[in-house]
Coordinates of C-alpha atoms and ligand atoms in Angstrom, one line a residue:
X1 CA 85.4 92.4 84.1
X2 CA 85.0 90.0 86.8
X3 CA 83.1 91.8 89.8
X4 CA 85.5 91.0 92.7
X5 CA 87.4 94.0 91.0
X6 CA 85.0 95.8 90.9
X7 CA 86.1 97.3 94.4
X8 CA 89.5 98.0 93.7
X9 CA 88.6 100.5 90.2
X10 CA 88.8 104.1 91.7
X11 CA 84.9 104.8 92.4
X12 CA 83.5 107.8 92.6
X13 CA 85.4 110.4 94.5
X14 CA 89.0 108.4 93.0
X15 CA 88.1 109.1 89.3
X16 CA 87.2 112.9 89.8
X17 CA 90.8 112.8 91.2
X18 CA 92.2 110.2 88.2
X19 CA 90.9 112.2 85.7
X20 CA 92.2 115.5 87.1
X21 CA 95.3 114.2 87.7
X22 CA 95.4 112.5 83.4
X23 CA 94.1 116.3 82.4
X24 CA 97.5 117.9 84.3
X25 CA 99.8 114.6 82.3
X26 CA 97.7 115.5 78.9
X27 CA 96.6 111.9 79.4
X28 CA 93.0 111.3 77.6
X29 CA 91.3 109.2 80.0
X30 CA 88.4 108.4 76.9
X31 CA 91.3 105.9 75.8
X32 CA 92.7 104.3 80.0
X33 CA 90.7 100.9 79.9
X34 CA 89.7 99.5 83.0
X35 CA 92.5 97.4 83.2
X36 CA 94.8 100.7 82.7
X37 CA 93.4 102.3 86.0
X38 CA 94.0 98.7 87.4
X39 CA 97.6 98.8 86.4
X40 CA 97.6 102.6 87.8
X41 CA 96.3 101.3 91.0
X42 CA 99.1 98.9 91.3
X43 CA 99.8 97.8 94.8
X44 CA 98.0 100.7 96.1
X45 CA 94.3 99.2 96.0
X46 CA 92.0 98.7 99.1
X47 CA 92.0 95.4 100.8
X48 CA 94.6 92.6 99.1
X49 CA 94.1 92.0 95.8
X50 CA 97.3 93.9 94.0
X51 CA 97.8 94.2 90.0
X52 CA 101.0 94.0 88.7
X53 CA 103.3 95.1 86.9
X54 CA 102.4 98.6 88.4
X55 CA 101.7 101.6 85.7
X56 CA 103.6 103.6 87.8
X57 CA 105.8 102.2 90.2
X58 CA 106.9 105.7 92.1
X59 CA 103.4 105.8 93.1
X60 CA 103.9 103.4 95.7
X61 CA 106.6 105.7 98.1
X62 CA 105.5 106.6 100.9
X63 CA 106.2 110.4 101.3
X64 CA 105.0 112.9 104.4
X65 CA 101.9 114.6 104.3
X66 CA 100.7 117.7 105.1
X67 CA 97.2 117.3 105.9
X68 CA 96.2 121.0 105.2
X69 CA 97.8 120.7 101.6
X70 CA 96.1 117.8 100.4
X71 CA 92.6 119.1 101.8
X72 CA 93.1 122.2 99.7
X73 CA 93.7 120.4 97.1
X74 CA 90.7 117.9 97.5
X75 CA 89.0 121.0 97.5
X76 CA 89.5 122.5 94.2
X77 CA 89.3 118.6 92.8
X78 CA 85.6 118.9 94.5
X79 CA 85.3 122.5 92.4
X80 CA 86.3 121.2 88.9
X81 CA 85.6 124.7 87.8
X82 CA 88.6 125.7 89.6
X83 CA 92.0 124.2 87.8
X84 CA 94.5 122.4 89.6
X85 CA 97.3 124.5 87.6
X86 CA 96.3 127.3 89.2
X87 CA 97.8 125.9 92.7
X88 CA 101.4 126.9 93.5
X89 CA 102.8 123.8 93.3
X90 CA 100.5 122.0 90.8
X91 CA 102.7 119.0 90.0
X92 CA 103.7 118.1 93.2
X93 CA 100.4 118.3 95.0
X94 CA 98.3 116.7 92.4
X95 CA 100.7 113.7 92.3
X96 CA 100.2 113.5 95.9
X97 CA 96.8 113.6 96.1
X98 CA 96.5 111.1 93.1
X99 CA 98.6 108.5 95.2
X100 CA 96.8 108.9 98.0
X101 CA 93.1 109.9 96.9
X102 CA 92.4 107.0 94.3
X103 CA 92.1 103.9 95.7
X104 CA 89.4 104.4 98.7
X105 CA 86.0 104.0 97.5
X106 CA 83.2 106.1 97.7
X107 CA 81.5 109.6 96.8
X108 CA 83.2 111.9 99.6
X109 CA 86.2 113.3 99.5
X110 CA 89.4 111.2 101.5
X111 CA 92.8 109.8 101.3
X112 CA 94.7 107.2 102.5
X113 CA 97.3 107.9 105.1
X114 CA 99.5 106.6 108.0
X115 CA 99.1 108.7 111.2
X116 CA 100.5 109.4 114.3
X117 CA 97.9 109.6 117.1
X118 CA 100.3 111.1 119.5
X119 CA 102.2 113.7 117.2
X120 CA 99.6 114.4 114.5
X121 CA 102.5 113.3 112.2
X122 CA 101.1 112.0 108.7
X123 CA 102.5 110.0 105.4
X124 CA 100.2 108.7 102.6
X125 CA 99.5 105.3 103.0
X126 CA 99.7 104.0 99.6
X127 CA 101.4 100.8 100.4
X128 CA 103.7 100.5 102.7
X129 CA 102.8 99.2 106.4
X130 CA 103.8 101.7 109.1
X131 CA 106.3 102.8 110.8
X132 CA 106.1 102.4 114.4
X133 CA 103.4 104.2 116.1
X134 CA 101.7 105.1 113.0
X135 CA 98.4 103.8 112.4
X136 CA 96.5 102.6 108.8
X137 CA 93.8 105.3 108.0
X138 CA 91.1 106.6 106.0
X139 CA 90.5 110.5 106.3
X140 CA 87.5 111.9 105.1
X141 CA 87.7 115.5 104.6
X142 CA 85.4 118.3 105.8
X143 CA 83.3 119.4 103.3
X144 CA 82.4 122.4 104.5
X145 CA 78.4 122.2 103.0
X146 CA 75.9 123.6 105.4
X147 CA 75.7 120.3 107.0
X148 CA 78.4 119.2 109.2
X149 CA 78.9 115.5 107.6
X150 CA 82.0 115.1 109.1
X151 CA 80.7 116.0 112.6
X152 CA 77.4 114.1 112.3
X153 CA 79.6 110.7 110.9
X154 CA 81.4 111.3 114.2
X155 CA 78.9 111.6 116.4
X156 CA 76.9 108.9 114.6
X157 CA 79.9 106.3 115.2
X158 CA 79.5 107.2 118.7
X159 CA 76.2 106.5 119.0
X160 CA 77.1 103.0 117.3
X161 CA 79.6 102.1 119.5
X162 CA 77.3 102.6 122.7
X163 CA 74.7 100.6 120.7
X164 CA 77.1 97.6 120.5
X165 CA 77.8 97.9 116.6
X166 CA 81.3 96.8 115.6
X167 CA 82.9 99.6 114.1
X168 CA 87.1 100.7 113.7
X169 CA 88.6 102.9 116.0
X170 CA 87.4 106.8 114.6
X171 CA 87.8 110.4 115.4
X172 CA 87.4 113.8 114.7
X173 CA 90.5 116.2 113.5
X174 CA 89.4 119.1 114.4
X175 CA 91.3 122.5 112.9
X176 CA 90.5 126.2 113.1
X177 CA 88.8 126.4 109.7
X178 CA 87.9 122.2 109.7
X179 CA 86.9 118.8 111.5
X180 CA 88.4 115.4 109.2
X181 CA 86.6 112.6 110.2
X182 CA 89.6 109.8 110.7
X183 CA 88.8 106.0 111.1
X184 CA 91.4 103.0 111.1
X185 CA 91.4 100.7 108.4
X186 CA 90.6 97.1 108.5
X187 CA 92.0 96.0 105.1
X188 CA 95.3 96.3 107.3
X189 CA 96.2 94.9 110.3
X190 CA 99.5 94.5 112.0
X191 CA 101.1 95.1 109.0
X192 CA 99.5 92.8 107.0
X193 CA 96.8 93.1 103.9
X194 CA 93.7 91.8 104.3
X195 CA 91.5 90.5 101.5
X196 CA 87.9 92.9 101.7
X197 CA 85.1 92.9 99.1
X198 CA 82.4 94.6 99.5
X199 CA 78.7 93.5 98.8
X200 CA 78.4 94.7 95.6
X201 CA 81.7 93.1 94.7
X202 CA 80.3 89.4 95.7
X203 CA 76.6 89.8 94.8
X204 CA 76.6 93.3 92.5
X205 CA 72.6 92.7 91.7
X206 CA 71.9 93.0 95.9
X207 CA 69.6 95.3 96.4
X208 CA 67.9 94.2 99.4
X209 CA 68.9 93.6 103.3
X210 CA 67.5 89.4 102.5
X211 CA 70.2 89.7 99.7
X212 CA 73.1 91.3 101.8
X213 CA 72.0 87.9 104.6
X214 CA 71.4 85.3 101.6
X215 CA 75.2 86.3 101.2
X216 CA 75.9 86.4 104.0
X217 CA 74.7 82.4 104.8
X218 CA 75.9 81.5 101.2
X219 CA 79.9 82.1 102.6
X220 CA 79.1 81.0 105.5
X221 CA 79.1 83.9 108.6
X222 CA 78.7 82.5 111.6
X223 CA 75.3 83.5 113.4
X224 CA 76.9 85.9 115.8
X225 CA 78.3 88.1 112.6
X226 CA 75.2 87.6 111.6
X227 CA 74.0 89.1 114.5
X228 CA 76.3 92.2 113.8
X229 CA 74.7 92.6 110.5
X230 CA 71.2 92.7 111.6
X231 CA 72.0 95.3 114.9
X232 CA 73.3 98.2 112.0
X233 CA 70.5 97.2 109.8
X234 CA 68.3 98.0 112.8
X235 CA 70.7 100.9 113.2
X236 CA 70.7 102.0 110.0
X237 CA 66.6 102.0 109.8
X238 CA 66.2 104.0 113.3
X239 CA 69.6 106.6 112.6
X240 CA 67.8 107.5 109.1
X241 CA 70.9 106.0 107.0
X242 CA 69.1 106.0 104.0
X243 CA 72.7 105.4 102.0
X244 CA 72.4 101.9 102.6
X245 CA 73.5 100.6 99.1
X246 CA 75.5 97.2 98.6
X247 CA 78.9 99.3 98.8
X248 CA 78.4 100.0 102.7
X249 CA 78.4 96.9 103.7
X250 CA 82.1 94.4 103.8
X251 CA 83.5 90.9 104.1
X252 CA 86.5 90.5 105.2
X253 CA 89.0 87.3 104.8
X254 CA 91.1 85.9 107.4
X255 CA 94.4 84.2 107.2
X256 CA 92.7 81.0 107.4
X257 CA 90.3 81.8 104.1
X258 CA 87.4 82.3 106.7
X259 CA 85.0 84.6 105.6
X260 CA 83.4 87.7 108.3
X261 CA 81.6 90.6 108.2
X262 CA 83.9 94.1 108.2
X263 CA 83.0 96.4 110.8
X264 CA 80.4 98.7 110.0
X265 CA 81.4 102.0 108.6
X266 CA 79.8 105.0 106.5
X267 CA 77.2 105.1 109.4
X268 CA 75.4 108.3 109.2
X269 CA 72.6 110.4 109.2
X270 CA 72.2 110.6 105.1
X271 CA 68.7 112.1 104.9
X272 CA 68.6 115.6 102.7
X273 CA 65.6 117.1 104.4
X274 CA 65.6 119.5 101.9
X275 CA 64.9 116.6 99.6
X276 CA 61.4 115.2 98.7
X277 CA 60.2 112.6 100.3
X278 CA 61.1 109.8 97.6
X279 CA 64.5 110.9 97.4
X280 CA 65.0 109.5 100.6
X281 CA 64.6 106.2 100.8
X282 CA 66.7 103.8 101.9
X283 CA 68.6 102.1 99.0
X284 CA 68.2 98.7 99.7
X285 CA 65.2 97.5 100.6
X286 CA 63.5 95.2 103.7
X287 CA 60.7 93.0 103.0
X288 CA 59.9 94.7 99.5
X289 CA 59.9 98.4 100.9
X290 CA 62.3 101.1 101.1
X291 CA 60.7 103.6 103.7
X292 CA 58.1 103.4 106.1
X293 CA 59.4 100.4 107.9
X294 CA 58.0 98.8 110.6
X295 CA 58.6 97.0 113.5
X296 CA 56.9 93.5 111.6
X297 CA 59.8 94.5 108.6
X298 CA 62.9 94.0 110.7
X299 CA 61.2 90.5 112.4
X300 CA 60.4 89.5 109.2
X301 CA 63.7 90.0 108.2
X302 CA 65.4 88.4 111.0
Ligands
LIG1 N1 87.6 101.6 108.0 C1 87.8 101.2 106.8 N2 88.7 100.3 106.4 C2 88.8 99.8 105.2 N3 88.1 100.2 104.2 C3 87.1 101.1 104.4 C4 86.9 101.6 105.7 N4 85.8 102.5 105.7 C5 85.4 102.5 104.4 N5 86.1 101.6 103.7 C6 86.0 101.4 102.2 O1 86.1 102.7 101.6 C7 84.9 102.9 100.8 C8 84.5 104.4 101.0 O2 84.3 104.7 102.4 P1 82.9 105.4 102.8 O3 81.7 104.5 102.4 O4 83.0 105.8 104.2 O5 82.9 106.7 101.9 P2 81.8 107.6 101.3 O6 82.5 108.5 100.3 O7 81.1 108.3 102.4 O8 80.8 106.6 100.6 P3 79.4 106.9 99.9 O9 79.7 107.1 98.4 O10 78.7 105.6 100.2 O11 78.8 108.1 100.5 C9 83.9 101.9 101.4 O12 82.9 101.6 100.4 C10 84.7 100.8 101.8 O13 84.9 99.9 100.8
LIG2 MG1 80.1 104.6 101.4

């Protein structure tokens, strides 16, 4: 499997989802290739790349969403020990959250939706641009651990913005019993798909910040992304975001096949201080370490 697909394969948080939603069709995910879950994805993937014919065709309508519904639900796909047939409306929900919780990457919980900044009013975002006035997002869900991740991302991308870091347009959505951290998506914009891979798509052995900038130079950014690039690896080095792995960081296309780096995202504060010491290190490395970096590191680097 060629790895620029690698990115559009559910990841993480998408095949917890996948595979509850095959247990609730009797569907023995042992036997879905990798091209199966391709053909599930359809047109619904990240970014532009689309695979056709489409398992499942109905996947792609756009329906309205009630964001409380799917979170429940994302919760008790977190909780496998809980089963989704035990929700009121099993079918129903679980094919929701299946067209809209599979295709973004990642470990956390989120879906894919279209949202209405002024009336709060949401449909999943499988596919279809817009309507007017509704806006392409990713919604991460609370998790409700005993750290606030959703509130510390937030506050994080704050702190990113005021530090000059490039990042899409993100909020908090904040309820009685939870706060969804919402960002806009830059796989779409004015309607339009935009081809997105990440770094582990276009270099899946990177492990190191000289490896995300070798790639960087090799399709050709242009110094002042560059730039970009080095600011959240400073960022990411002095905010503690020790989840740093070659997922995190994007390329985008433009219409005219010019390559440039995605806006940062997944900024946060990703230390476990509960954790020992080695557990938190930062995934890729600078200069041939992963903690304990120095000023001399990032020079070097730059
Ligand atoms: N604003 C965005 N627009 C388009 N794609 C995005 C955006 N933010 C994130 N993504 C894509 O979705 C994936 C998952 O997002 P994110 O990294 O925020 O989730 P996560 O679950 O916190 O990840 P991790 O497993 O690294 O903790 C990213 O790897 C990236 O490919
Ligand atoms: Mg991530």
């Amino acid at each position: 499997m060629p790895s620029f697909i690698a990115d559009s394969l559910p990841d993480h948080w998408g095949n917890k989802v996948f595979n509850e939603w095959a247990k609730a069709h009797n569907i023995s995910t042992r036997n879905l290739s990798a091209l199966d879950r391709l053909a599930y994805i359809g047109r619904r993937g990240m970014g532009a790349l689309e695979f056709l014919p489409p398992a499942a065709e109905e996947m792609e309508q756009p329906f309205k969403v009630e964001i409380t519904e799917l979170y429940k639900l994302a919760q008790s796909a977190l909780n496998e020990a809980k089963s989704f047939k035990a929700e009121a409306h099993p079918d129903l929900l679980i094919e929701s959250l299946f067209k809209v919780g599979t295709s973004a990457g990642g470990r956390r919980p989120k879906a894919i939706i279209n949202l209405n900044k002024e009336t709060n009013e949401c449909y999943s975002g499988q596919v279809a641009t817009p309507m007017a006035g509704f806006v392409p997002m990713i919604i991460k869900f609370d998790e409700q651990l005993d750290v606030p991740t959703t509130r510390i991302e937030y506050s994080y991308y704050l702190m990113a913005r005021e530090a000059g870091l490039k990042m899409m347009p993100s909020s908090l959505m904040v309820g009685e019993k939870a706060a969804h951290f919402l960002t806009e998506r830059f796989d779409r914009q004015e309607g339009k798909k935009i081809h997105i891979q990440t770094l582990a798509a276009m270099n899946p052995s990177s492990d190191s910040y000289e490896d995300l900038f070798e790639t960087a130079c090799r399709i050709g950014i242009l110094p002042s992304e560059q730039k970009q690039l080095f600011l959240q690896t400073v960022m990411n080095v002095l905010g503690g975001n020790v989840d740093d792995h070659n997922k995190n960081f994007s390329f985008l296309m433009g219409s005219d096949g010019v390559w440039h780096t995605a806006p940062a995202y997944d900024y946060t504060f990703s230390v476990d201080p509960s954790a020992p010491g080695y557990m938190n290190r930062h995934s890729m490395t600078i200069n041939n370490k992963n903690s304990d970096f120095e000023r001399s590191d990032l020079l070097e680097l730059a």
